[in-house]
Coordinates of C-alpha atoms (C1' of nucleotides) and ligand atoms in Angstrom, one line a residue:
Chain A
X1 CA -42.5 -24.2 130.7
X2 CA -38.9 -23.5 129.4
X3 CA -38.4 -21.6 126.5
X4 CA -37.0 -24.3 124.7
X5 CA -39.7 -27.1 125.2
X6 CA -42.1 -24.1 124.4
X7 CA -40.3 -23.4 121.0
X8 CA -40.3 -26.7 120.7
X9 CA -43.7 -27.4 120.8
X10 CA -44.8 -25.1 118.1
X11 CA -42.0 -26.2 115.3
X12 CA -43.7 -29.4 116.2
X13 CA -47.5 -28.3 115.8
X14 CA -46.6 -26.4 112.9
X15 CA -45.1 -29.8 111.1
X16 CA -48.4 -31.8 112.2
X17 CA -50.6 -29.2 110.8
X18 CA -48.6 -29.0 107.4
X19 CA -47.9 -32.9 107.6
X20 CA -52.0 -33.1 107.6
X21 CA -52.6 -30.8 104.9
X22 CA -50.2 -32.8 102.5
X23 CA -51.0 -36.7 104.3
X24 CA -54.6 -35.8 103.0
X25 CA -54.0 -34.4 99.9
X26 CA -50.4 -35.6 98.9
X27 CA -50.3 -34.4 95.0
X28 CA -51.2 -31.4 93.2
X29 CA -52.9 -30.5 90.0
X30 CA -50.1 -27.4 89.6
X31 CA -48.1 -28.8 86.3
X32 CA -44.3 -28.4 86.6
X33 CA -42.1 -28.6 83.7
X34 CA -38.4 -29.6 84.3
X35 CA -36.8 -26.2 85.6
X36 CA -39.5 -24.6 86.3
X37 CA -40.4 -23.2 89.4
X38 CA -44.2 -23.2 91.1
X39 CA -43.0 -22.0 94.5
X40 CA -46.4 -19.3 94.2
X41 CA -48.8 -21.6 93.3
X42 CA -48.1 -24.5 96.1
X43 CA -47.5 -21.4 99.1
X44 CA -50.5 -20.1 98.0
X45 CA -52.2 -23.8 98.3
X46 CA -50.5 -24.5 101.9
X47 CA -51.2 -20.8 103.2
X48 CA -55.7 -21.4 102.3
X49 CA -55.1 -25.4 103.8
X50 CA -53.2 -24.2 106.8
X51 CA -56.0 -21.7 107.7
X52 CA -58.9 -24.0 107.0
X53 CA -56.7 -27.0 109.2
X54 CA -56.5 -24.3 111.7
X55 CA -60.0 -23.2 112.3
X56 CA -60.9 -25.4 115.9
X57 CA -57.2 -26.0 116.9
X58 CA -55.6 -26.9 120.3
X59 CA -52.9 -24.4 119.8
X60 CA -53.6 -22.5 116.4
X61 CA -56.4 -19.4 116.2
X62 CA -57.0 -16.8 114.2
X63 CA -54.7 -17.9 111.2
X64 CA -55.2 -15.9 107.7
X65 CA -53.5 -16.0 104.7
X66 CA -51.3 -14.0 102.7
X67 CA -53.7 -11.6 101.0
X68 CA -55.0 -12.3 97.4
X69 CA -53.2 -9.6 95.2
X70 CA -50.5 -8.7 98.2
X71 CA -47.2 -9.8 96.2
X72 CA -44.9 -8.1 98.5
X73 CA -47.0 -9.6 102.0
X74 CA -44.3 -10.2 104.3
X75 CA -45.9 -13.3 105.9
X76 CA -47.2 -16.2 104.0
X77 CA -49.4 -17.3 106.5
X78 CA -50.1 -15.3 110.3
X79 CA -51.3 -17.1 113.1
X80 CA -51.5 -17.2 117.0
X81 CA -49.8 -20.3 118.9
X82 CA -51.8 -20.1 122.6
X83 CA -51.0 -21.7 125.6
X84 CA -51.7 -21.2 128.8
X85 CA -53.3 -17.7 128.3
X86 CA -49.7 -16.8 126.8
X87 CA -50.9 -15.5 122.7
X88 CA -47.8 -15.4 120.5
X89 CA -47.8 -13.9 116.9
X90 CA -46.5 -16.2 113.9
X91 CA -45.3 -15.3 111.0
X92 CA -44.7 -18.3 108.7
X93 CA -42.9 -18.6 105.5
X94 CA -43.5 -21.2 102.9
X95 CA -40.6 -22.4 100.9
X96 CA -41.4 -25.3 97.9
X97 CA -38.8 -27.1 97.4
X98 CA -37.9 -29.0 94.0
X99 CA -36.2 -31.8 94.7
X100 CA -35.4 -33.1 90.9
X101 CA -33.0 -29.5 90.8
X102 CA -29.5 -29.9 91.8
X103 CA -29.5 -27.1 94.6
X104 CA -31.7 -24.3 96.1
X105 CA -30.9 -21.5 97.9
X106 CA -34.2 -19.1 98.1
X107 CA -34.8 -15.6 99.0
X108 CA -35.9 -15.8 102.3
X109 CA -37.7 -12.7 103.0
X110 CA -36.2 -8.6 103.8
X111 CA -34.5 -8.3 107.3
X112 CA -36.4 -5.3 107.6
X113 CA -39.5 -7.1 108.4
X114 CA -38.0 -8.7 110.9
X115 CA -37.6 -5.0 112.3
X116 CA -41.1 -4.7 111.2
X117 CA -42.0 -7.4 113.7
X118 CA -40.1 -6.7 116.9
X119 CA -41.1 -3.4 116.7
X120 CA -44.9 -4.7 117.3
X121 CA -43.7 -6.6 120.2
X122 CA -43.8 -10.3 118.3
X123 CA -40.4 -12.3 117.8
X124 CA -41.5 -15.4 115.5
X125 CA -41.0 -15.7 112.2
X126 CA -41.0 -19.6 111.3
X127 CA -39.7 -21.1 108.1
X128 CA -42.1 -24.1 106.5
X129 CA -40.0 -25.8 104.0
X130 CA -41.7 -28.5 102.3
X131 CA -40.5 -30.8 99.3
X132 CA -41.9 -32.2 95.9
X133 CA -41.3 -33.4 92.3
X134 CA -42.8 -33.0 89.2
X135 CA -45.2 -36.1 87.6
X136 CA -47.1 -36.2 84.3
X137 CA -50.2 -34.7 85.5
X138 CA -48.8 -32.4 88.4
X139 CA -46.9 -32.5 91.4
X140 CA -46.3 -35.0 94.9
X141 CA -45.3 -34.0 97.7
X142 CA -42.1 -36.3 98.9
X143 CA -39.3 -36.6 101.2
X144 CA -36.3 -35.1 102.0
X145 CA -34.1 -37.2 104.8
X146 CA -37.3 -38.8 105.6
X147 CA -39.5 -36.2 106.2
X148 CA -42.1 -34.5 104.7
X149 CA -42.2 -31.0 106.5
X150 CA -39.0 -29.2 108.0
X151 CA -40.4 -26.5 110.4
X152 CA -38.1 -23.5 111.8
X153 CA -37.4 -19.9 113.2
X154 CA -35.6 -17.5 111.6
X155 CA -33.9 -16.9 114.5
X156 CA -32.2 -20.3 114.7
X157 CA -31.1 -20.0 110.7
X158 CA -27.4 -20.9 109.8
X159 CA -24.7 -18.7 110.3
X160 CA -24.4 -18.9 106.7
X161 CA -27.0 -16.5 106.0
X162 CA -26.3 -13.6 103.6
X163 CA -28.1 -10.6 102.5
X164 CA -29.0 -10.4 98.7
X165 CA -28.1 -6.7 96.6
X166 CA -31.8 -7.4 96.4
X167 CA -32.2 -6.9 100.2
X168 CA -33.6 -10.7 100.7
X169 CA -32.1 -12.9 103.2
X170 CA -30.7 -15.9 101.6
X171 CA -29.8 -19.2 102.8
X172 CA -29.4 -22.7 101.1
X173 CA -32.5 -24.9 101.0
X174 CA -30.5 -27.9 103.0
X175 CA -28.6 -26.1 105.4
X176 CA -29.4 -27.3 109.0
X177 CA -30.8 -24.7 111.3
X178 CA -29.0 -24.8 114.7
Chain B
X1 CA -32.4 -1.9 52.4
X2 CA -32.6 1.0 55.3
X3 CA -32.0 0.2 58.9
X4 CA -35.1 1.1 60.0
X5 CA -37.1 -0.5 57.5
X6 CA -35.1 -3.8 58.5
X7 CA -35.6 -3.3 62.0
X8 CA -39.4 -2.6 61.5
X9 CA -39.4 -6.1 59.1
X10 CA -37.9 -8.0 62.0
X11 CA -40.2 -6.7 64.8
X12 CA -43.4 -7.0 62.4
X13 CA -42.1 -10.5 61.8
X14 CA -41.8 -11.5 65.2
X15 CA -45.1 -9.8 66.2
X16 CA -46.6 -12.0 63.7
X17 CA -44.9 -15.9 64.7
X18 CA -46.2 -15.0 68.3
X19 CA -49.8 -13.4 67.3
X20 CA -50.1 -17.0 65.0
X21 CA -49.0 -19.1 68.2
X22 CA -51.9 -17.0 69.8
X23 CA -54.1 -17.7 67.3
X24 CA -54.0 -21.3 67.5
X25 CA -54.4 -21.7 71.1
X26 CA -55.9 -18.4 72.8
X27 CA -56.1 -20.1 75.9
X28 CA -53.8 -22.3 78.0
X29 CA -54.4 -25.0 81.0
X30 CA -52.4 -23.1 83.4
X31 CA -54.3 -22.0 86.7
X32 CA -53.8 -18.3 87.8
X33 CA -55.3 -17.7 91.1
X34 CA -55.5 -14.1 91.9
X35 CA -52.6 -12.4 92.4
X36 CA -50.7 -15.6 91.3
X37 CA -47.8 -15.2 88.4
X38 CA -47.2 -17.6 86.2
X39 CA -45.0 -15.9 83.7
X40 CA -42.7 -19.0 83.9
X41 CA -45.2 -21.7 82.7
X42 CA -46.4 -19.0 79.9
X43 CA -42.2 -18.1 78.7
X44 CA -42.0 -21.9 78.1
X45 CA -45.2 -22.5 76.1
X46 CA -43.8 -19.4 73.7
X47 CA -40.4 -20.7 73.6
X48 CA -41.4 -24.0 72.4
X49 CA -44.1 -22.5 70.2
X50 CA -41.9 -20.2 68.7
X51 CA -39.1 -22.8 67.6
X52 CA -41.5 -25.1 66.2
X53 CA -43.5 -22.0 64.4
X54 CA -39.9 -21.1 63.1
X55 CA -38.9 -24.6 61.6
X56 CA -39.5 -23.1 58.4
X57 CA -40.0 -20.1 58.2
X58 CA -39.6 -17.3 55.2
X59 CA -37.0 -15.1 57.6
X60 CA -36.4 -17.4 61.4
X61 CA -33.9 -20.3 61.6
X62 CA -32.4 -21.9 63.8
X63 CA -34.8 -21.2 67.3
X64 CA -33.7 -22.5 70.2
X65 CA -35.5 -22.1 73.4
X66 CA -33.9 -21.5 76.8
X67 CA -32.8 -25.2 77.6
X68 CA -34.5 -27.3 80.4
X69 CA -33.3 -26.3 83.7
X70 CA -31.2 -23.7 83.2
X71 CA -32.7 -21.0 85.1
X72 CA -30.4 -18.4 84.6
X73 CA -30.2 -18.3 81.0
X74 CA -29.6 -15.1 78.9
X75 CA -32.0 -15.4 76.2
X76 CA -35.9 -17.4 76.1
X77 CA -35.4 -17.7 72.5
X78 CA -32.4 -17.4 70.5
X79 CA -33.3 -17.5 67.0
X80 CA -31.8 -15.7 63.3
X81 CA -33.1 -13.8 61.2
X82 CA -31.5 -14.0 57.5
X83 CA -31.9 -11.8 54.7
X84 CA -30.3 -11.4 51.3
X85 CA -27.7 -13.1 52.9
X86 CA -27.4 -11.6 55.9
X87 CA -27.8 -13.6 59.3
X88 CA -28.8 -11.3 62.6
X89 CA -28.8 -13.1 65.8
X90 CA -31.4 -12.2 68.2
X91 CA -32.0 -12.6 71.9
X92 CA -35.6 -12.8 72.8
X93 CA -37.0 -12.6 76.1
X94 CA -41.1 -13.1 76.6
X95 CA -42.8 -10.8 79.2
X96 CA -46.3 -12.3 80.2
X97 CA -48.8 -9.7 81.8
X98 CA -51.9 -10.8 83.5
X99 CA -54.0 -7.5 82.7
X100 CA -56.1 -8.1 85.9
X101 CA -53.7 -6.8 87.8
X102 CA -52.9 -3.0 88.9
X103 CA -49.6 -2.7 87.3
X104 CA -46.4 -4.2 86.6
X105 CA -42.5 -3.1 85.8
X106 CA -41.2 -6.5 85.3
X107 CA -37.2 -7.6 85.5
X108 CA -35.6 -7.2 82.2
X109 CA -32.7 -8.7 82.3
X110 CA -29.2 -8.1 83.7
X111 CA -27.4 -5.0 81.8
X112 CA -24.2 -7.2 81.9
X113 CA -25.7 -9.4 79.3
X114 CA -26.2 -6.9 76.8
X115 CA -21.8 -6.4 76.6
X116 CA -21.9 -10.4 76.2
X117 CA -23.7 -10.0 73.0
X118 CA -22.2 -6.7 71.7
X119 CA -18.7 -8.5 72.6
X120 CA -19.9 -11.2 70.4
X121 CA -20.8 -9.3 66.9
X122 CA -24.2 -9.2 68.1
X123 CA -26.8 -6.1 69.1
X124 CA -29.9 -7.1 69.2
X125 CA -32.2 -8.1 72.3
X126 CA -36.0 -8.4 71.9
X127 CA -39.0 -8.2 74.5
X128 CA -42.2 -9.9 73.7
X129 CA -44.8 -9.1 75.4
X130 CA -48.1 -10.6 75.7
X131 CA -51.2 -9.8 78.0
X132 CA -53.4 -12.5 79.9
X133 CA -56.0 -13.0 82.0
X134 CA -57.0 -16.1 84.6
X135 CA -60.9 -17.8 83.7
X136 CA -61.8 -20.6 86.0
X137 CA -59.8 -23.4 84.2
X138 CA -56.5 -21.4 83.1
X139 CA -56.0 -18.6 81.1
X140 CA -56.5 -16.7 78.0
X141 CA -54.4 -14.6 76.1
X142 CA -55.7 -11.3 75.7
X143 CA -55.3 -7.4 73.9
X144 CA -54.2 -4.4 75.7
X145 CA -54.7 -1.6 73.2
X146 CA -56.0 -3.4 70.8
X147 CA -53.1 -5.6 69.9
X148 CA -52.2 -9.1 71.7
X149 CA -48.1 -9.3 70.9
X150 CA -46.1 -6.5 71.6
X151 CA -42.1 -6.5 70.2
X152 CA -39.9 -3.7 70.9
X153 CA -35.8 -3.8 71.1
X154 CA -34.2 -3.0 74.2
X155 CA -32.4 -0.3 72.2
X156 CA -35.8 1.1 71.9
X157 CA -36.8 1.1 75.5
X158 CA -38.1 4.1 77.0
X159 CA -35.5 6.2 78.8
X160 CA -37.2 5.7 82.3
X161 CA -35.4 2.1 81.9
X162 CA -33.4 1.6 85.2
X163 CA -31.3 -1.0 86.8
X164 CA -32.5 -2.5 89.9
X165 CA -30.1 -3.5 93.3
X166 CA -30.2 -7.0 91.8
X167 CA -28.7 -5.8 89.0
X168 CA -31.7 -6.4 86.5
X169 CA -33.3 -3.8 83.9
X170 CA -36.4 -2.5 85.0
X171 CA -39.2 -0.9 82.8
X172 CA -42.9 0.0 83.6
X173 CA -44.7 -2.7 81.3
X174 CA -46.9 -0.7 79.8
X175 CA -44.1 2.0 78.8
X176 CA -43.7 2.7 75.0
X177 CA -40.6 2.6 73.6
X178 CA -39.1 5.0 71.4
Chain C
X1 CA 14.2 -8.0 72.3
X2 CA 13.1 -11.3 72.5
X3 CA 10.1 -12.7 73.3
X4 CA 11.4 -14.8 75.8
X5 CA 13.3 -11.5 77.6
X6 CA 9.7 -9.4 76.6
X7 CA 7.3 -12.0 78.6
X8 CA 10.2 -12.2 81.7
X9 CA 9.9 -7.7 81.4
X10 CA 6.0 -8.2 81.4
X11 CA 6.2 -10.4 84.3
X12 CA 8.9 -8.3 86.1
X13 CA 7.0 -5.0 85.7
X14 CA 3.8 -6.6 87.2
X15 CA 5.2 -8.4 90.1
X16 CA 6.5 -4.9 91.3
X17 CA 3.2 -3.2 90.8
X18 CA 1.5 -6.3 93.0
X19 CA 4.5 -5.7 95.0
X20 CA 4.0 -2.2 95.8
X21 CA 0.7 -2.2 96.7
X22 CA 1.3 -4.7 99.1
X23 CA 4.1 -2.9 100.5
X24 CA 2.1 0.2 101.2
X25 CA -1.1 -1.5 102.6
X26 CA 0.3 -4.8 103.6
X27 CA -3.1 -5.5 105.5
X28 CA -6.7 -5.8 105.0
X29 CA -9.5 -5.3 107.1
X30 CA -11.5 -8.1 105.7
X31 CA -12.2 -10.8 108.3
X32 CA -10.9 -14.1 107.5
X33 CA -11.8 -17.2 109.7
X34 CA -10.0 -20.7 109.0
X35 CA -11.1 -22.4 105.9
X36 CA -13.1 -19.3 104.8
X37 CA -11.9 -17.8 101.2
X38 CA -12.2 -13.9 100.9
X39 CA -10.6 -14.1 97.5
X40 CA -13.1 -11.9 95.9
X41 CA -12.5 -9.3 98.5
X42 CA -9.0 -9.0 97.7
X43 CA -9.4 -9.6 94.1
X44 CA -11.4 -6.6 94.2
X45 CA -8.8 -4.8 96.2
X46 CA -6.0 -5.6 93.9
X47 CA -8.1 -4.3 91.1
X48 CA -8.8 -1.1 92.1
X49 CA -5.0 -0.6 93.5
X50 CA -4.0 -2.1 90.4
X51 CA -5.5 0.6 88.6
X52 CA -4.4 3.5 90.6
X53 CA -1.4 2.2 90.2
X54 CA -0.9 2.2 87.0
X55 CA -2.7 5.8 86.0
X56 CA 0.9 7.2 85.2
X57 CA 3.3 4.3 84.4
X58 CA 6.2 3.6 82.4
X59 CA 5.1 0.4 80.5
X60 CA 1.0 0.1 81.7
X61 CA -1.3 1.9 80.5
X62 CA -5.3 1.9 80.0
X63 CA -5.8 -0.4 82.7
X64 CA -9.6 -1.2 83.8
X65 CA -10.9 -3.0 86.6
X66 CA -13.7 -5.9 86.1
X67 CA -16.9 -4.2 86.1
X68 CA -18.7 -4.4 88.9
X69 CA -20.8 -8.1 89.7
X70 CA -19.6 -9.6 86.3
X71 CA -18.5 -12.5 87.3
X72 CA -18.3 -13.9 83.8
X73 CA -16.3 -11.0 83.1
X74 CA -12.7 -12.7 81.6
X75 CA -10.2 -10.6 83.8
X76 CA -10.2 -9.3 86.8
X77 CA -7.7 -6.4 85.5
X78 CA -7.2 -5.6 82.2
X79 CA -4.3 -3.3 80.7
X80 CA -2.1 -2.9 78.2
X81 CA 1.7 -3.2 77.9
X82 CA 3.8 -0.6 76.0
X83 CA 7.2 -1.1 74.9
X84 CA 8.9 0.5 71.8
X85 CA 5.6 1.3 70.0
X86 CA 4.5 -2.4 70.5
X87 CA 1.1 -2.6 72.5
X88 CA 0.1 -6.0 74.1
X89 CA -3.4 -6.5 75.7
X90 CA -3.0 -8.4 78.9
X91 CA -5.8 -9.8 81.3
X92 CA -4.7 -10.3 84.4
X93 CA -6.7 -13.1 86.7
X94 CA -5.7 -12.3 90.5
X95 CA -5.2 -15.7 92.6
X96 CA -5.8 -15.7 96.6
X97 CA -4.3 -18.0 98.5
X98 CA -4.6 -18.9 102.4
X99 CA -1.2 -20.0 103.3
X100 CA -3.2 -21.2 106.4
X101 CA -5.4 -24.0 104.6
X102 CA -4.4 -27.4 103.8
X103 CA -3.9 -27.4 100.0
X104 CA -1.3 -24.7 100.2
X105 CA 1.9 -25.8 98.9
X106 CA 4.7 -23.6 97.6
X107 CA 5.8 -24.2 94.0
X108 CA 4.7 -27.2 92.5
X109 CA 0.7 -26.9 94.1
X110 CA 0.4 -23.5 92.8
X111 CA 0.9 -23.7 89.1
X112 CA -1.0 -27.0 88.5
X113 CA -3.7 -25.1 90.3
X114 CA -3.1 -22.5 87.2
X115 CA -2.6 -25.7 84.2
X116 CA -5.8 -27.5 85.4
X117 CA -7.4 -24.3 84.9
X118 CA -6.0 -23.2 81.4
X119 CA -6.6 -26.9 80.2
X120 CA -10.3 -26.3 81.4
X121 CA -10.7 -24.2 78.6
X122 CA -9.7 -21.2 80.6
X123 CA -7.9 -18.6 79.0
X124 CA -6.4 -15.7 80.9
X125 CA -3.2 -14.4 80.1
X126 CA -1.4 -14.0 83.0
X127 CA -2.2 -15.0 86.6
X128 CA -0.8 -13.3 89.8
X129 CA -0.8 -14.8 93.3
X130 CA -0.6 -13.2 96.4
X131 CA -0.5 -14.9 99.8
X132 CA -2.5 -14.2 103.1
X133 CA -2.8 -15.1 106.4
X134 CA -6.1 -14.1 108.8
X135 CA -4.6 -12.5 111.8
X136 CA -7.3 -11.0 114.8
X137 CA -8.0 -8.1 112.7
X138 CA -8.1 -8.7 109.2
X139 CA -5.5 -10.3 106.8
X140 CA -1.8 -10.0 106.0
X141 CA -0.4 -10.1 103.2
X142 CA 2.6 -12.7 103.5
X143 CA 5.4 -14.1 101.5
X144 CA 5.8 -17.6 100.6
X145 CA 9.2 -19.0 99.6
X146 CA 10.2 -15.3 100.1
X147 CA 8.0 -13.8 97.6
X148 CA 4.8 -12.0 97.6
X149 CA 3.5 -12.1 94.4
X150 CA 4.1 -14.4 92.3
X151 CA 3.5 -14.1 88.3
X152 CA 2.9 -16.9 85.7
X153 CA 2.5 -16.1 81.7
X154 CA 0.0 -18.8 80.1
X155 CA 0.0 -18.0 76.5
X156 CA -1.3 -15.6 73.9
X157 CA -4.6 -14.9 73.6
X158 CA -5.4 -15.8 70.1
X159 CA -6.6 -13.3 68.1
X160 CA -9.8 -15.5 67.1
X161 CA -11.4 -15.7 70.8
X162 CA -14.5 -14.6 71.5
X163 CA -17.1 -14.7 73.8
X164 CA -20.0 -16.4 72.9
X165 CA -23.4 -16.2 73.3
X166 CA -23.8 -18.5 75.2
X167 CA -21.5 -16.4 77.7
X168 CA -18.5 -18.8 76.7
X169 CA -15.0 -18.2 75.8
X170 CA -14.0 -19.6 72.7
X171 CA -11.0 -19.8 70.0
X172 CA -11.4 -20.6 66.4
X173 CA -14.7 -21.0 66.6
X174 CA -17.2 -20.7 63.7
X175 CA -21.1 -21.0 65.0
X176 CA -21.8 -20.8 68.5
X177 CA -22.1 -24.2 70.2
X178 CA -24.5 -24.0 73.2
Chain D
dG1 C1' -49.6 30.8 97.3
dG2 C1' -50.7 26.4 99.3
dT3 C1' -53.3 22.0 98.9
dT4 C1' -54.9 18.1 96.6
dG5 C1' -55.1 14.6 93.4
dA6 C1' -53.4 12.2 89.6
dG7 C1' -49.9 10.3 87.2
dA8 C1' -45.1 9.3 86.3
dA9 C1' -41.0 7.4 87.9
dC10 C1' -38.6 4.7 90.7
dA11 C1' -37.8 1.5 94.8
dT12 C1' -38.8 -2.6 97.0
dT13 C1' -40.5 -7.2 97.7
dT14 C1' -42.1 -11.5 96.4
dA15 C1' -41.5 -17.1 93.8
dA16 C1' -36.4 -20.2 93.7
dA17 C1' -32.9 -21.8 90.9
dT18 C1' -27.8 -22.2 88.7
dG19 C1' -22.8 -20.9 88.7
dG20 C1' -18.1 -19.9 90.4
dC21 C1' -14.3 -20.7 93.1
dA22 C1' -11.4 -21.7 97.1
dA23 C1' -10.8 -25.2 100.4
dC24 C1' -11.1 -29.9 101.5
dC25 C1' -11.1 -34.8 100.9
dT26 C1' -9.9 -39.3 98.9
dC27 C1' -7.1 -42.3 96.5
Chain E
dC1 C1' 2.7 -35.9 97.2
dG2 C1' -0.3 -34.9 93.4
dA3 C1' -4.5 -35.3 90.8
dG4 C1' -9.2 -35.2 90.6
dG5 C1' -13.4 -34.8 92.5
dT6 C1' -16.5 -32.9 96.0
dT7 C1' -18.3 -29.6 99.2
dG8 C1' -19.3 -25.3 101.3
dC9 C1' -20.3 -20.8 100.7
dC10 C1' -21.8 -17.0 98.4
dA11 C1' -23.1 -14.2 94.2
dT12 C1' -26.0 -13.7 90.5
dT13 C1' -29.9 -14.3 87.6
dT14 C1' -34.3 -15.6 86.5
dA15 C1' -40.6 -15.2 86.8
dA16 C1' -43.5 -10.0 87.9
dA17 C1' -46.1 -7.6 91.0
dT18 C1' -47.1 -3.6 94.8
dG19 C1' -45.8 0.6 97.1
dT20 C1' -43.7 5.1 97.8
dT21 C1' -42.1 9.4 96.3
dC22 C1' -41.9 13.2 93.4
dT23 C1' -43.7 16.4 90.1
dC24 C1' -47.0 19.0 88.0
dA25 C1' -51.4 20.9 87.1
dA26 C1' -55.8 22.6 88.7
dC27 C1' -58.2 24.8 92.0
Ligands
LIG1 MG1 -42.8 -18.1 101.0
LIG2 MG1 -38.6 -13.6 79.9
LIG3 MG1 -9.4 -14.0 90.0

DNA sequence: GGTTGAGAACATTTAAATGGCAACCTC
DNA sequence: CGAGGTTGCCATTTAAATGTTCTCAAC
């Protein structure tokens, strides 16, 4: 298999698995008053969902989450894509997107852990950016340009990424990967 | 009146609007998994506690909390304090610290903000902090040494106040002032 | 002396300190690709020279940089201008321009650029543009109509501006609107 | 005198928005 | 061509934790 269709394949299992999670439970108790941001509470929803969708999966083993407590983890989710006796580490990044603000442009995680990461022979670190708006009782999950989920490696970010004085990769919520 | 007697009135004052919004409703409806931090939700419950608490009050008038949305704004409640005909703007920014956790030396603000004010007539920028805990339907406020509102000026902060790369004040929570 | 003669001296007297710091680094190192803007590179530049420039100087004298990251900050340089025991405060708001991009026009574009802004409810006293082009290396600085630098006088900053709260200019003004 | 442990002090990382400004676009 | 609005790009600020390093005291 190419490279590509390979890379391919896993943005596209990563968007099923998180499309699942919200297609059976599309709203949230979290409540969210107008400016605020819940970012924590919904990663930390999608990172305990994506391991339990990814107990018996075709592609997905041995996912865990972020540990409880772990502010500074540097993945919100780990998992293993396998194929074809080929095991390749994950590490994915939830970002909650409010769509009822005028713009977004989140931290996006240290460049040294992408250091971190090659240096233990692994490659992939995979944005999961997913959408929603506040209601009168909590939260639903909703669209942006049609879909749901928007799945993709740091590797393919746009060249408009900048490094924070804070040391955090930064890079608008809307910005097309390449 | 003395200086410090004034200052003392204004922090006892303060310490006493937020220990009565306490008092009315020790507990709120905001989930805190472990690890989770919600000072967000719990900044805007005090701000709009606090201006209504200060709608008539003997010393406060005319609170305003941080407005809707505005994420980057200086102050979580700007409010005055008027005496014998004297009228002291004040800037207050809530700190909320979930005491189940190991430690904490929150963000305190950018330095730049404090020459705003000065260039403005003004001096005086408050913390408020107040302690919590998670149960298993939201949270409760809570004492740490005995007391559950803490109110200090940032020209009383303890000397091992720093300034972060992202330009933001930084003091051990649990650090005295002078 | 006039005023009119005393605001064409001010102007005079800056233009050749713009002038000679372009004449003794007449390039930059900062990269400049088509329909990128690097103004607050050379802002920052022109600053600092400014400064230097005007340690030991027959009509400038105190003059300070904007402090680091304050982007609210009203000047980019501030100074002061000395003349027969008279001492005028002047801010100084540095204005890049890409001769190389579409909008650039010479005369007429420029100083609507500079009215829009003062109508805004800007306020800086006195703006000074310089003109670059990206070359493979860095930036030149480059003349336009046969000048470099080019200064425009707005008007006096009235003595009743301040900074707000609120982080907002303001003249005449009694309470702080937010 | 060196080692260990504790505590203090500070650095780093995590959650995601707004705000400013030059360049571009449209009429 | 000019005016006015929009877009793209980046800087800054906000929410609060853990983790590392240094210092000092006790052994
Ligand atoms: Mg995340
Ligand atoms: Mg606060
Ligand atoms: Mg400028």
């Amino acid at each position: 298999m190419e490279i590509k269709e390979y890379e391919e394949l896993i943005i596209a299992q990563l968007n099923k698995v998180v499309e699942q999670i919200i297609d059976k439970g599309p709203n949230l108790t979290i409540a969210v008053k107008k400016g605020e941001r819940v970012g924590d509470g919904i990663s930390k929803y999608l990172e305990n969902k994506f391991v339990e969708f990814t107990k018996k999966h075709e592609y997905f083993t041995d996912s865990i989450a972020s540990p409880e407590g772990k502010t500074k983890n540097p993945f919100d989710v780990q998992t293993f894509f396998e194929i074809n006796n080929h095991r390749e580490l994950l590490w994915v990044d939830f970002k909650a997107i409010n769509v009822d603000n005028d713009d977004t442009n989140p931290d996006s995680g240290t460049p040294d852990k992408v250091l971190t990461l090659m240096n233990s022979g692994y490659f992939y670190l995979v944005y999961i950016l997913v959408y929603y708006k506040g209601n009168e009782t909590g939260l639903d999950f909703v669209q942006n340009n049609e879909i749901f989920v928007k799945s993709y490696f740091l590797k393919d970010v746009s060249s408009t990424m900048r490094i924070t004085p804070a040391n955090q990769m930064q890079v608008n919520g809307f910005e097309e990967p390449m």
